[in-house]
mmCIF file of C-alpha atoms in Angstrom:
data_model
loop_
_atom_site.group_PDB
_atom_site.id
_atom_site.type_symbol
_atom_site.label_atom_id
_atom_site.label_comp_id
_atom_site.label_asym_id
_atom_site.label_seq_id
_atom_site.Cartn_x
_atom_site.Cartn_y
_atom_site.Cartn_z
ATOM 1 C CA MET Q 1126 -73.828 68.288 93.265
ATOM 2 C CA ASN Q 1127 -75.679 65.522 93.979
ATOM 3 C CA HIS Q 1128 -79.286 64.748 95.261
ATOM 4 C CA HIS Q 1129 -77.512 63.893 98.247
ATOM 5 C CA ASP Q 1130 -76.486 67.899 98.773
ATOM 6 C CA LEU Q 1131 -79.285 69.174 97.323
ATOM 7 C CA ASP Q 1132 -81.902 67.627 100.061
ATOM 8 C CA SER Q 1133 -79.176 68.471 102.432
ATOM 9 C CA GLN Q 1134 -79.204 71.728 100.969
ATOM 10 C CA LEU Q 1135 -83.177 72.627 101.183
ATOM 11 C CA ARG Q 1136 -83.740 70.896 104.608
ATOM 12 C CA ALA Q 1137 -80.953 73.458 106.064
ATOM 13 C CA ALA Q 1138 -82.785 75.883 104.382
ATOM 14 C CA ALA Q 1139 -86.407 75.568 105.707
ATOM 15 C CA ARG Q 1140 -87.761 76.515 108.776
ATOM 16 C CA PRO Q 1141 -90.480 75.987 110.489
ATOM 17 C CA VAL Q 1142 -93.715 77.481 110.042
ATOM 18 C CA PRO Q 1143 -95.458 79.544 112.920
ATOM 19 C CA ARG Q 1144 -98.673 79.430 114.420
ATOM 20 C CA GLY Q 1145 -101.337 80.588 111.462
ATOM 21 C CA ARG Q 1146 -104.251 79.666 109.223
ATOM 22 C CA VAL Q 1147 -102.252 77.106 107.174
ATOM 23 C CA HIS Q 1148 -104.920 74.295 108.227
ATOM 24 C CA GLN Q 1149 -107.752 76.299 107.224
ATOM 25 C CA ALA Q 1150 -109.712 74.817 104.306
ATOM 26 C CA PRO Q 1151 -108.679 76.223 101.794
ATOM 27 C CA ALA Q 1152 -105.039 75.563 102.801
ATOM 28 C CA GLN Q 1153 -105.623 72.968 102.277
ATOM 29 C CA ASP Q 1154 -107.824 72.340 99.468
ATOM 30 C CA LEU Q 1155 -103.938 74.100 97.478
ATOM 31 C CA LEU Q 1156 -101.745 71.510 99.957
ATOM 32 C CA GLU Q 1157 -103.722 68.327 98.646
ATOM 33 C CA ARG Q 1158 -103.881 69.255 94.952
ATOM 34 C CA ILE Q 1159 -100.096 70.379 95.399
ATOM 35 C CA VAL Q 1160 -99.246 66.685 96.246
ATOM 36 C CA ASN Q 1161 -101.741 64.971 94.323
ATOM 37 C CA THR Q 1162 -100.621 66.449 90.571
ATOM 38 C CA PRO Q 1163 -98.405 64.196 88.655
ATOM 39 C CA ARG Q 1164 -95.159 65.713 88.273
ATOM 40 C CA ALA Q 1165 -94.411 64.311 84.773
ATOM 41 C CA ALA Q 1166 -95.710 67.830 83.517
ATOM 42 C CA MET Q 1167 -93.585 69.566 85.381
ATOM 43 C CA GLY Q 1168 -91.154 71.900 83.268
ATOM 44 C CA ALA Q 1169 -88.270 73.800 84.351
ATOM 45 C CA THR Q 1170 -90.019 76.036 87.064
ATOM 46 C CA PRO Q 1171 -87.609 76.762 89.899
ATOM 47 C CA ILE Q 1172 -87.089 74.870 93.195
ATOM 48 C CA GLY Q 1173 -88.227 76.039 96.143
ATOM 49 C CA VAL Q 1174 -87.012 76.825 99.802
ATOM 50 C CA GLY Q 1175 -89.094 78.928 103.219
ATOM 51 C CA ASN Q 1176 -88.875 82.400 102.932
ATOM 52 C CA GLY Q 1177 -89.056 82.217 107.360
ATOM 53 C CA ARG Q 1178 -93.329 82.365 107.469
ATOM 54 C CA ARG Q 1179 -93.219 78.439 105.366
ATOM 55 C CA GLY Q 1180 -93.237 75.178 106.082
ATOM 56 C CA ILE Q 1181 -91.553 73.204 103.730
ATOM 57 C CA VAL Q 1182 -94.128 69.853 102.056
ATOM 58 C CA ARG Q 1183 -91.762 66.843 99.768
ATOM 59 C CA HIS Q 1184 -93.169 65.776 97.366
ATOM 60 C CA PRO Q 1185 -90.795 63.745 94.011
ATOM 61 C CA ALA Q 1186 -90.180 66.811 92.386
ATOM 62 C CA ARG Q 1187 -90.659 69.508 94.508
ATOM 63 C CA TRP Q 1188 -90.492 71.538 97.182
ATOM 64 C CA VAL Q 1189 -93.307 74.081 98.066
ATOM 65 C CA THR Q 1190 -93.974 75.897 100.988
ATOM 66 C CA VAL Q 1191 -98.081 76.814 102.204
ATOM 67 C CA GLY Q 1192 -99.359 78.499 105.106
ATOM 68 C CA ALA Q 1193 -100.385 82.717 105.847
ATOM 69 C CA ALA Q 1194 -103.206 84.273 105.192
ATOM 70 C CA ALA Q 1195 -105.424 81.317 103.957
ATOM 71 C CA ILE Q 1196 -102.969 80.123 101.386
ATOM 72 C CA ALA Q 1197 -99.849 81.753 99.342
ATOM 73 C CA VAL Q 1198 -97.061 78.939 97.837
ATOM 74 C CA THR Q 1199 -94.234 81.242 97.422
ATOM 75 C CA ILE Q 1200 -91.097 79.684 94.605
ATOM 76 C CA ALA Q 1201 -87.563 80.881 94.895
ATOM 77 C CA ALA Q 1202 -84.457 79.021 94.382
ATOM 78 C CA LEU Q 1203 -81.962 77.596 95.697
ATOM 79 C CA VAL Q 1204 -79.651 79.261 97.167
ATOM 80 C CA VAL Q 1205 -75.823 77.705 96.935
ATOM 81 C CA PRO Q 1206 -73.130 78.880 98.483
ATOM 82 C CA GLY Q 1207 -69.759 80.961 96.314
ATOM 83 C CA LEU Q 1208 -73.268 82.246 93.258
ATOM 84 C CA GLY Q 1209 -71.375 86.045 93.584
ATOM 85 C CA GLY Q 1210 -74.161 88.152 91.634
ATOM 86 C CA ASP Q 1211 -73.373 90.165 89.453
ATOM 87 C CA ARG Q 1212 -72.394 94.302 90.186
ATOM 88 C CA GLU Q 1213 -74.790 95.456 87.280
ATOM 89 C CA ALA Q 1214 -76.912 92.627 87.831
ATOM 90 C CA TYR Q 1215 -80.646 94.602 88.126
ATOM 91 C CA ALA Q 1216 -79.191 98.294 86.166
ATOM 92 C CA SER Q 1217 -82.447 99.195 84.988
ATOM 93 C CA TRP Q 1218 -84.244 98.778 87.905
ATOM 94 C CA SER Q 1219 -86.112 101.447 88.805
ATOM 95 C CA ALA Q 1220 -87.651 102.555 92.668
ATOM 96 C CA THR Q 1221 -90.845 104.323 90.103
ATOM 97 C CA PRO Q 1222 -92.540 101.461 87.856
ATOM 98 C CA ALA Q 1223 -93.448 102.398 84.133
ATOM 99 C CA GLN Q 1224 -96.009 101.080 81.855
ATOM 100 C CA LEU Q 1225 -95.935 98.076 80.559
ATOM 101 C CA SER Q 1226 -98.133 97.749 77.533
ATOM 102 C CA ALA Q 1227 -100.962 95.697 76.884
ATOM 103 C CA ASP Q 1228 -98.515 93.240 74.566
ATOM 104 C CA ASP Q 1229 -95.992 92.027 77.192
ATOM 105 C CA ALA Q 1230 -98.935 91.913 79.707
ATOM 106 C CA GLN Q 1231 -100.336 89.427 77.812
ATOM 107 C CA THR Q 1232 -97.151 87.766 76.888
ATOM 108 C CA ILE Q 1233 -95.813 87.054 80.224
ATOM 109 C CA GLY Q 1234 -99.670 86.386 81.463
ATOM 110 C CA ARG Q 1235 -99.846 83.840 78.913
ATOM 111 C CA GLU Q 1236 -96.547 82.396 79.515
ATOM 112 C CA CYS Q 1237 -96.873 82.577 83.371
ATOM 113 C CA VAL Q 1238 -100.211 80.363 83.211
ATOM 114 C CA ARG Q 1239 -99.227 77.665 81.046
ATOM 115 C CA LYS Q 1240 -96.317 77.182 83.702
ATOM 116 C CA LEU Q 1241 -99.053 77.532 86.335
ATOM 117 C CA GLU Q 1242 -101.346 74.882 84.775
ATOM 118 C CA PRO Q 1243 -99.324 71.463 85.343
ATOM 119 C CA ASP Q 1244 -99.382 71.980 89.039
ATOM 120 C CA PHE Q 1245 -101.934 74.092 89.641
ATOM 121 C CA GLY Q 1246 -104.793 72.939 87.775
ATOM 122 C CA TYR Q 1247 -105.232 76.612 86.090
ATOM 123 C CA THR Q 1248 -106.071 76.843 82.476
ATOM 124 C CA GLN Q 1249 -105.910 80.044 79.878
ATOM 125 C CA ALA Q 1250 -109.792 80.523 80.702
ATOM 126 C CA ASP Q 1251 -108.679 81.280 84.326
ATOM 127 C CA LEU Q 1252 -106.234 84.197 82.564
ATOM 128 C CA SER Q 1253 -109.530 85.269 79.927
ATOM 129 C CA ASN Q 1254 -112.061 85.787 82.512
ATOM 130 C CA ALA Q 1255 -109.359 87.119 85.678
ATOM 131 C CA ARG Q 1256 -111.194 89.657 87.664
ATOM 132 C CA LYS Q 1257 -108.397 91.877 87.538
ATOM 133 C CA VAL Q 1258 -104.666 92.266 85.426
ATOM 134 C CA ILE Q 1259 -102.306 94.889 87.125
ATOM 135 C CA ALA Q 1260 -98.760 95.117 85.945
ATOM 136 C CA GLU Q 1261 -95.612 97.280 86.180
ATOM 137 C CA ARG Q 1262 -92.517 98.141 84.092
ATOM 138 C CA ARG Q 1263 -88.910 98.697 85.539
ATOM 139 C CA GLY Q 1264 -86.334 98.624 83.457
ATOM 140 C CA GLU Q 1265 -85.570 95.575 81.024
ATOM 141 C CA TYR Q 1266 -88.280 94.136 83.586
ATOM 142 C CA GLY Q 1267 -92.063 92.831 83.155
ATOM 143 C CA TYR Q 1268 -94.204 91.919 86.507
ATOM 144 C CA LEU Q 1269 -97.858 91.007 86.950
ATOM 145 C CA SER Q 1270 -99.973 90.009 88.816
ATOM 146 C CA ILE Q 1271 -103.804 88.344 88.073
ATOM 147 C CA VAL Q 1272 -106.632 88.144 89.923
ATOM 148 C CA THR Q 1273 -108.731 86.045 89.446
ATOM 149 C CA LYS Q 1274 -112.290 84.940 91.768
ATOM 150 C CA ARG Q 1275 -110.073 81.788 93.484
ATOM 151 C CA TRP Q 1276 -106.893 82.720 93.417
ATOM 152 C CA SER Q 1277 -104.068 84.959 92.578
ATOM 153 C CA ALA Q 1278 -100.436 84.455 90.599
ATOM 154 C CA ALA Q 1279 -97.109 87.363 90.978
ATOM 155 C CA CYS Q 1280 -95.801 86.132 87.526
ATOM 156 C CA PHE Q 1281 -92.068 87.830 86.476
ATOM 157 C CA ARG Q 1282 -90.389 88.130 83.270
ATOM 158 C CA ASP Q 1283 -86.009 88.283 83.822
ATOM 159 C CA LYS Q 1284 -84.463 91.129 80.905
ATOM 160 C CA THR Q 1285 -83.769 87.465 79.516
ATOM 161 C CA GLY Q 1286 -87.580 87.151 78.512
ATOM 162 C CA ASP Q 1287 -88.025 84.036 80.944
ATOM 163 C CA VAL Q 1288 -90.974 84.215 82.885
ATOM 164 C CA GLN Q 1289 -91.102 83.336 86.063
ATOM 165 C CA TYR Q 1290 -94.632 81.923 88.638
ATOM 166 C CA SER Q 1291 -93.159 83.742 92.267
ATOM 167 C CA SER Q 1292 -96.490 82.422 94.111
ATOM 168 C CA VAL Q 1293 -100.136 81.466 94.225
ATOM 169 C CA PHE Q 1294 -102.417 82.672 96.912
ATOM 170 C CA GLU Q 1295 -106.234 81.274 97.262
ATOM 171 C CA GLY Q 1296 -108.493 81.993 99.888
ATOM 172 C CA GLN Q 1297 -108.609 85.744 99.319
ATOM 173 C CA VAL Q 1298 -110.468 88.762 101.992
ATOM 174 C CA THR Q 1299 -113.053 90.399 100.160
ATOM 175 C CA ASP Q 1300 -113.800 93.800 99.467
ATOM 176 C CA ALA Q 1301 -115.761 94.199 102.485
ATOM 177 C CA GLN Q 1302 -114.000 92.766 104.878
ATOM 178 C CA LEU Q 1303 -110.542 94.851 104.081
ATOM 179 C CA GLY Q 1304 -113.287 98.031 104.061
ATOM 180 C CA ARG Q 1305 -111.510 101.458 103.310
ATOM 181 C CA ALA Q 1306 -108.196 101.048 104.689
ATOM 182 C CA GLY Q 1307 -107.063 97.391 105.106
ATOM 183 C CA ILE Q 1308 -104.123 95.484 103.378
ATOM 184 C CA GLU Q 1309 -103.691 92.366 102.405
ATOM 185 C CA LEU Q 1310 -100.442 90.756 101.395
ATOM 186 C CA GLN Q 1311 -101.037 88.035 98.335
ATOM 187 C CA GLY Q 1312 -97.365 87.258 97.883
ATOM 188 C CA TRP Q 1313 -93.837 88.835 99.234
ATOM 189 C CA GLY Q 1314 -90.943 85.722 97.918
ATOM 190 C CA GLN Q 1315 -87.778 86.324 97.335
ATOM 191 C CA LEU Q 1316 -86.844 84.758 93.306
ATOM 192 C CA ARG Q 1317 -83.513 84.157 92.342
ATOM 193 C CA THR Q 1318 -83.020 84.940 88.301
ATOM 194 C CA SER Q 1319 -79.715 84.725 86.110
ATOM 195 C CA GLU Q 1320 -78.372 87.983 88.010
ATOM 196 C CA GLY Q 1321 -79.367 87.419 91.608
ATOM 197 C CA HIS Q 1322 -82.567 87.975 93.702
ATOM 198 C CA VAL Q 1323 -85.830 89.932 94.286
ATOM 199 C CA ARG Q 1324 -87.883 90.421 96.335
ATOM 200 C CA ILE Q 1325 -91.862 89.798 94.649
ATOM 201 C CA MET Q 1326 -94.761 91.312 96.243
ATOM 202 C CA SER Q 1327 -98.133 91.796 95.808
ATOM 203 C CA GLY Q 1328 -101.590 92.301 96.277
ATOM 204 C CA HIS Q 1329 -105.335 93.791 98.103
ATOM 205 C CA VAL Q 1330 -106.190 97.539 99.416
ATOM 206 C CA GLY Q 1331 -109.206 98.786 100.547
ATOM 207 C CA SER Q 1332 -111.028 101.554 98.562
ATOM 208 C CA ASP Q 1333 -109.288 104.791 100.131
ATOM 209 C CA ILE Q 1334 -105.772 103.896 99.493
ATOM 210 C CA ALA Q 1335 -104.586 105.749 96.342
ATOM 211 C CA ALA Q 1336 -101.086 104.469 97.237
ATOM 212 C CA VAL Q 1337 -98.756 101.947 98.483
ATOM 213 C CA ASP Q 1338 -94.870 102.396 99.272
ATOM 214 C CA VAL Q 1339 -92.195 99.611 100.235
ATOM 215 C CA SER Q 1340 -89.648 100.759 103.245
ATOM 216 C CA LEU Q 1341 -86.296 99.065 102.437
ATOM 217 C CA THR Q 1342 -83.711 98.739 105.932
ATOM 218 C CA ASN Q 1343 -81.701 100.337 102.762
ATOM 219 C CA GLY Q 1344 -82.668 103.545 102.832
ATOM 220 C CA THR Q 1345 -85.225 102.937 99.848
ATOM 221 C CA THR Q 1346 -88.145 103.640 99.168
ATOM 222 C CA VAL Q 1347 -89.772 101.643 96.255
ATOM 223 C CA HIS Q 1348 -93.425 102.950 94.773
ATOM 224 C CA ALA Q 1349 -95.483 100.640 94.016
ATOM 225 C CA THR Q 1350 -98.047 100.412 90.539
ATOM 226 C CA VAL Q 1351 -101.760 100.521 92.425
ATOM 227 C CA ASP Q 1352 -104.596 99.852 90.266
ATOM 228 C CA GLY Q 1353 -108.635 98.695 91.112
ATOM 229 C CA GLY Q 1354 -107.821 98.155 94.448
ATOM 230 C CA TYR Q 1355 -104.679 95.693 93.828
ATOM 231 C CA PHE Q 1356 -100.916 96.658 94.219
ATOM 232 C CA LEU Q 1357 -97.622 94.793 93.266
ATOM 233 C CA ALA Q 1358 -94.301 95.929 93.356
ATOM 234 C CA TRP Q 1359 -90.458 94.257 93.464
ATOM 235 C CA TYR Q 1360 -87.292 95.213 94.010
ATOM 236 C CA PRO Q 1361 -83.684 93.763 94.314
ATOM 237 C CA GLU Q 1362 -82.701 92.132 97.532
ATOM 238 C CA GLU Q 1363 -79.577 89.864 98.877
ATOM 239 C CA ALA Q 1364 -80.538 86.277 99.674
ATOM 240 C CA GLY Q 1365 -82.822 85.308 103.287
ATOM 241 C CA ALA Q 1366 -83.393 89.679 103.558
ATOM 242 C CA GLY Q 1367 -85.863 90.857 103.586
ATOM 243 C CA ALA Q 1368 -86.445 91.236 107.626
ATOM 244 C CA GLY Q 1369 -87.621 95.591 108.990
ATOM 245 C CA THR Q 1370 -89.176 96.213 105.861
ATOM 246 C CA THR Q 1371 -92.508 98.440 105.600
ATOM 247 C CA VAL Q 1372 -95.336 99.432 103.986
ATOM 248 C CA THR Q 1373 -97.452 102.272 104.026
ATOM 249 C CA LEU Q 1374 -100.144 102.999 102.742
ATOM 250 C CA HIS Q 1375 -101.102 106.609 101.512
ATOM 251 C CA LYS Q 1376 -104.518 107.021 101.530
ATOM 252 C CA LYS Q 1377 -106.875 109.412 99.064
ATOM 253 C CA ASP Q 1378 -107.694 112.049 102.338
ATOM 254 C CA GLY Q 1379 -103.827 113.325 101.723
ATOM 255 C CA SER Q 1380 -103.577 110.377 105.833
ATOM 256 C CA ALA Q 1381 -101.123 107.029 105.755
ATOM 257 C CA SER Q 1382 -100.780 104.441 107.805
ATOM 258 C CA THR Q 1383 -96.948 103.814 107.820
ATOM 259 C CA GLY Q 1384 -94.390 101.670 109.695
ATOM 260 C CA LEU Q 1385 -96.668 98.049 108.867
ATOM 261 C CA SER Q 1386 -94.847 95.235 109.300
ATOM 262 C CA ALA Q 1387 -94.832 92.740 105.671
ATOM 263 C CA THR Q 1388 -93.305 90.263 107.591
ATOM 264 C CA GLU Q 1389 -97.225 90.501 110.180
ATOM 265 C CA LEU Q 1390 -98.912 91.122 106.883
ATOM 266 C CA TYR Q 1391 -97.241 88.273 104.748
ATOM 267 C CA ASP Q 1392 -98.918 85.718 108.214
ATOM 268 C CA ALA Q 1393 -102.540 87.982 108.046
ATOM 269 C CA PRO Q 1394 -104.470 91.317 106.659
ATOM 270 C CA LYS Q 1395 -105.324 94.388 108.499
ATOM 271 C CA LEU Q 1396 -108.653 94.454 108.216
ATOM 272 C CA ASP Q 1397 -110.276 98.499 108.379
#
C-alpha cells in the first residue's frame, strides 16, 4: 500500500467532531503539544482513526483524534479491508476480570509511559507519582489505567507481550464535581492487535459507586474493575462497532443507574 492509498483510507475513516469541549483550554494545550512534538523519536505506535466523536488532525507522522470531555486522544489501528480475524481470537478473554500481578502492572506501566513520552512528554516520574494505577487481567491480557493529577492513559498488553496505549486524557473533572453518583468516561477507543479489535474503556466515578457493568448489543455484560473511584474494562469488538453500548452504575445502597449511553458519556461526563 503506497502513501496515497493509506492517506485516502485514513480520510475515508474520519468522521466530524460534534459540538463539545474540543475548544477548551486543556484540549487546545494538548493539541499544540502533539502538533509541535518532533516525530523523529516515534516508534511503532499504531496509526489512529476517529471513532465517530472525534476530529482528525494531521501532522508529519501521525493522525490523532481530539475532543470530548475536555480532551482525549484515541489511538486505533487502521482497518484494512480483507484482513479477517482469527476465530480463536481473544479466546481466553473473560467478562469477569482477575487481578493483575504487581510485577506485570509495573512492567506494562513503564513500557506504556516509554511510548507516551515522545508523543506527549509524559515521564517515568509521572508514573511514580501517579494518583492511581488501576489494573486488571482477563485471560492472557493485561490492562491498566494510569491516573495522574494532570492526565490519564489507558495501556493494553496483548498476548504477544506488546504494550500499546489506547487513549490519553487531560482536563479531568474533580471528585467534588462527580459527587456521589457521577461518571466521567476518560477512554473508550478501539485498538487493534494481532488478533483483531478490542474496545478499551476507562473512567472515574462518584464516591457511592461500588460496581460498573458494560452492556454490549450482543447481550454480553462486561464487569469492570473498580478501585478507588476509578474503573476500567476491555472487550473484543468488531471494527467500527460500539453504538448502543450502555453502562450501569451500581451504588453502595444496592440501587443502580442503568442504560447510560457510552457514546454520550464519551462526549460529556454525567455529574451528580
